GROMACS .gro file of C-alpha atoms in nm:
model
  212
    1UNK     CA    1  18.075  17.139   8.865
    2UNK     CA    2  18.129  17.014   9.218
    3UNK     CA    3  18.019  16.608   9.324
    4UNK     CA    4  17.764  16.843   9.588
    5UNK     CA    5  17.623  17.039   9.326
    6UNK     CA    6  17.591  16.774   9.070
    7UNK     CA    7  17.432  16.550   9.291
    8UNK     CA    8  17.201  16.842   9.464
    9UNK     CA    9  17.084  16.867   9.042
   10UNK     CA   10  17.047  16.464   9.024
   11UNK     CA   11  16.837  16.467   9.370
   12UNK     CA   12  16.611  16.808   9.226
   13UNK     CA   13  16.554  16.628   8.923
   14UNK     CA   14  16.432  16.294   9.035
   15UNK     CA   15  16.221  16.519   9.293
   16UNK     CA   16  16.096  16.653   9.017
   17UNK     CA   17  16.028  16.383   8.813
   18UNK     CA   18  15.845  16.173   9.128
   19UNK     CA   19  15.625  16.484   9.227
   20UNK     CA   20  15.511  16.498   8.829
   21UNK     CA   21  15.394  16.146   8.828
   22UNK     CA   22  15.236  16.117   9.180
   23UNK     CA   23  14.915  16.279   9.006
   24UNK     CA   24  14.897  16.000   8.738
   25UNK     CA   25  14.908  15.719   9.032
   26UNK     CA   26  14.612  15.948   9.201
   27UNK     CA   27  14.399  15.986   8.861
   28UNK     CA   28  14.451  15.597   8.859
   29UNK     CA   29  14.317  15.568   9.212
   30UNK     CA   30  14.028  15.751   9.177
   31UNK     CA   31  13.917  15.511   8.888
   32UNK     CA   32  13.942  15.228   9.139
   33UNK     CA   33  13.643  15.480   9.358
   34UNK     CA   34  13.896  15.568   9.624
   35UNK     CA   35  13.857  15.927   9.756
   36UNK     CA   36  14.104  16.195   9.778
   37UNK     CA   37  14.157  16.137  10.153
   38UNK     CA   38  14.217  15.721  10.131
   39UNK     CA   39  14.484  15.816   9.885
   40UNK     CA   40  14.682  16.029  10.031
   41UNK     CA   41  14.630  15.811  10.336
   42UNK     CA   42  14.754  15.492  10.156
   43UNK     CA   43  15.119  15.742   9.995
   44UNK     CA   44  15.219  15.851  10.338
   45UNK     CA   45  15.152  15.587  10.526
   46UNK     CA   46  15.387  15.402  10.262
   47UNK     CA   47  15.617  15.636  10.237
   48UNK     CA   48  15.620  15.682  10.624
   49UNK     CA   49  15.747  15.323  10.663
   50UNK     CA   50  15.931  15.318  10.432
   51UNK     CA   51  16.141  15.586  10.528
   52UNK     CA   52  16.111  15.446  10.891
   53UNK     CA   53  16.263  15.152  10.794
   54UNK     CA   54  16.547  15.339  10.610
   55UNK     CA   55  16.623  15.518  10.897
   56UNK     CA   56  16.643  15.305  11.162
   57UNK     CA   57  16.795  15.006  11.017
   58UNK     CA   58  17.015  15.197  10.687
   59UNK     CA   59  17.099  15.539  10.873
   60UNK     CA   60  17.037  15.455  11.185
   61UNK     CA   61  16.918  15.786  11.274
   62UNK     CA   62  16.825  15.915  11.627
   63UNK     CA   63  16.468  15.968  11.546
   64UNK     CA   64  16.381  16.122  11.929
   65UNK     CA   65  16.272  16.430  11.955
   66UNK     CA   66  16.126  16.615  12.287
   67UNK     CA   67  15.710  16.690  12.349
   68UNK     CA   68  15.804  17.106  12.206
   69UNK     CA   69  15.982  16.985  11.915
   70UNK     CA   70  15.692  16.678  11.810
   71UNK     CA   71  15.410  16.931  11.849
   72UNK     CA   72  15.626  17.217  11.612
   73UNK     CA   73  15.721  16.930  11.413
   74UNK     CA   74  15.309  16.803  11.390
   75UNK     CA   75  15.224  17.116  11.275
   76UNK     CA   76  15.440  17.193  11.010
   77UNK     CA   77  15.364  16.853  10.851
   78UNK     CA   78  14.995  16.951  10.836
   79UNK     CA   79  15.092  17.265  10.655
   80UNK     CA   80  15.246  17.009  10.414
   81UNK     CA   81  14.916  16.759  10.413
   82UNK     CA   82  14.694  17.035  10.319
   83UNK     CA   83  14.862  17.125  10.020
   84UNK     CA   84  14.863  16.779   9.903
   85UNK     CA   85  14.470  16.758  10.009
   86UNK     CA   86  14.403  17.093   9.794
   87UNK     CA   87  14.675  16.946   9.502
   88UNK     CA   88  14.484  16.585   9.507
   89UNK     CA   89  14.125  16.780   9.499
   90UNK     CA   90  14.210  17.002   9.252
   91UNK     CA   91  14.299  16.684   9.000
   92UNK     CA   92  13.913  16.625   8.982
   93UNK     CA   93  13.820  17.000   8.800
   94UNK     CA   94  14.132  17.021   8.671
   95UNK     CA   95  14.409  16.914   8.428
   96UNK     CA   96  14.679  16.677   8.640
   97UNK     CA   97  14.964  16.977   8.425
   98UNK     CA   98  14.767  17.315   8.483
   99UNK     CA   99  14.702  17.235   8.844
  100UNK     CA  100  15.104  17.125   8.883
  101UNK     CA  101  15.253  17.442   8.755
  102UNK     CA  102  14.984  17.618   8.964
  103UNK     CA  103  15.112  17.475   9.280
  104UNK     CA  104  15.472  17.500   9.178
  105UNK     CA  105  15.413  17.890   9.202
  106UNK     CA  106  15.476  17.845   9.580
  107UNK     CA  107  15.865  17.962   9.567
  108UNK     CA  108  15.649  18.326   9.429
  109UNK     CA  109  15.451  18.316   9.743
  110UNK     CA  110  15.794  18.235   9.935
  111UNK     CA  111  15.949  18.521   9.806
  112UNK     CA  112  15.689  18.761   9.866
  113UNK     CA  113  15.615  18.645  10.215
  114UNK     CA  114  15.998  18.652  10.313
  115UNK     CA  115  16.020  18.999  10.147
  116UNK     CA  116  15.686  19.167  10.369
  117UNK     CA  117  15.727  18.986  10.658
  118UNK     CA  118  16.123  18.902  10.682
  119UNK     CA  119  16.249  19.154  10.521
  120UNK     CA  120  16.447  18.896  10.290
  121UNK     CA  121  16.601  19.147   9.990
  122UNK     CA  122  16.405  19.133   9.677
  123UNK     CA  123  16.624  19.152   9.381
  124UNK     CA  124  16.532  19.214   9.021
  125UNK     CA  125  16.552  18.844   8.939
  126UNK     CA  126  16.331  18.772   9.155
  127UNK     CA  127  16.091  19.053   9.067
  128UNK     CA  128  16.150  18.954   8.697
  129UNK     CA  129  16.029  18.596   8.775
  130UNK     CA  130  15.767  18.653   9.004
  131UNK     CA  131  15.576  18.844   8.744
  132UNK     CA  132  15.645  18.617   8.472
  133UNK     CA  133  15.499  18.339   8.708
  134UNK     CA  134  15.162  18.541   8.766
  135UNK     CA  135  15.155  18.604   8.411
  136UNK     CA  136  15.161  18.255   8.358
  137UNK     CA  137  14.907  18.164   8.617
  138UNK     CA  138  14.629  18.462   8.487
  139UNK     CA  139  14.707  18.300   8.131
  140UNK     CA  140  14.613  17.947   8.203
  141UNK     CA  141  14.327  18.069   8.373
  142UNK     CA  142  14.213  18.261   8.043
  143UNK     CA  143  14.332  17.940   7.805
  144UNK     CA  144  14.173  17.697   8.037
  145UNK     CA  145  13.839  17.867   8.107
  146UNK     CA  146  13.842  17.807   8.500
  147UNK     CA  147  13.663  18.093   8.578
  148UNK     CA  148  13.378  17.934   8.612
  149UNK     CA  149  13.226  17.599   8.755
  150UNK     CA  150  13.357  17.268   8.837
  151UNK     CA  151  13.728  17.402   8.689
  152UNK     CA  152  13.725  17.770   8.893
  153UNK     CA  153  13.717  17.529   9.163
  154UNK     CA  154  14.028  17.316   9.088
  155UNK     CA  155  14.212  17.638   9.025
  156UNK     CA  156  14.101  17.800   9.390
  157UNK     CA  157  14.237  17.432   9.453
  158UNK     CA  158  14.597  17.421   9.328
  159UNK     CA  159  14.654  17.763   9.466
  160UNK     CA  160  14.513  17.674   9.768
  161UNK     CA  161  14.803  17.365   9.765
  162UNK     CA  162  15.072  17.675   9.645
  163UNK     CA  163  14.979  17.872   9.981
  164UNK     CA  164  15.021  17.552  10.212
  165UNK     CA  165  15.347  17.435  10.028
  166UNK     CA  166  15.493  17.783  10.058
  167UNK     CA  167  15.421  17.821  10.419
  168UNK     CA  168  15.549  17.452  10.436
  169UNK     CA  169  15.894  17.599  10.338
  170UNK     CA  170  15.867  17.877  10.557
  171UNK     CA  171  15.867  17.703  10.842
  172UNK     CA  172  16.058  17.448  10.779
  173UNK     CA  173  16.330  17.773  10.740
  174UNK     CA  174  16.250  18.004  11.032
  175UNK     CA  175  16.127  17.811  11.281
  176UNK     CA  176  16.430  17.822  11.533
  177UNK     CA  177  16.314  17.459  11.681
  178UNK     CA  178  16.338  17.284  11.287
  179UNK     CA  179  16.565  17.482  11.165
  180UNK     CA  180  16.889  17.343  11.265
  181UNK     CA  181  16.719  16.935  11.228
  182UNK     CA  182  16.817  16.667  11.051
  183UNK     CA  183  16.612  16.713  10.717
  184UNK     CA  184  16.569  16.334  10.716
  185UNK     CA  185  16.406  16.362  11.074
  186UNK     CA  186  16.193  16.691  10.978
  187UNK     CA  187  16.066  16.445  10.681
  188UNK     CA  188  16.037  16.170  10.890
  189UNK     CA  189  15.784  16.343  11.091
  190UNK     CA  190  15.610  16.553  10.822
  191UNK     CA  191  15.494  16.171  10.687
  192UNK     CA  192  15.398  16.064  11.021
  193UNK     CA  193  15.194  16.392  11.060
  194UNK     CA  194  15.023  16.309  10.731
  195UNK     CA  195  14.960  16.017  10.824
  196UNK     CA  196  14.785  16.097  11.132
  197UNK     CA  197  14.589  16.375  10.946
  198UNK     CA  198  14.417  16.128  10.687
  199UNK     CA  199  14.322  15.925  10.904
  200UNK     CA  200  14.163  16.181  11.138
  201UNK     CA  201  14.036  16.316  10.765
  202UNK     CA  202  13.866  15.910  10.740
  203UNK     CA  203  13.680  15.971  11.022
  204UNK     CA  204  13.925  15.780  11.226
  205UNK     CA  205  13.924  15.475  10.939
  206UNK     CA  206  13.523  15.481  10.944
  207UNK     CA  207  13.534  15.570  10.605
  208UNK     CA  208  13.905  15.359  10.502
  209UNK     CA  209  13.868  15.190  10.148
  210UNK     CA  210  14.088  14.912  10.059
  211UNK     CA  211  14.224  14.915   9.725
  212UNK     CA  212  14.121  14.627   9.484
   0.00000   0.00000   0.00000
């Protein structure tokens, strides 16, 4: 196995484990009385500051962008931020395992949109994967009793999170302005956009809660 492929696998594993753990921390924050927007504001703010330090001090990446690039990056970042707030909201109504499983259906949504609107070829493997994903979601919905009450609302939030994350992936892949931009720079502005978005959700800081 080539070194680049091995690194890719390791990065994917680390990413999956990290993404799978953060609902746990979300629930812990909820138990302290922190709201969805407040919890996510802390998450994005810390990520933004840490990433800023890494990119400027260690990698010394030039983070300058044009006004046009900034506007596009900001709205791309908003799609990512909305996916996060939808998932965190879902955790208030359904189990974290179910919520995350539904959100991780986003590759199916990406495949469908890329096929319908960008004329990408739909392979047999992709068709089978899409069918299995929809069957899995249907079984989760049935087994989890999510057709009524708060659980259904949690289901809808999870689906919204999957759709918005899929839109984020499509924007990054297809928007010419950022398509060939350094991934680190795109991620930095996504973190910045999310921080600003959640600050606005907190009524420009009026609803901000200090963690105890």
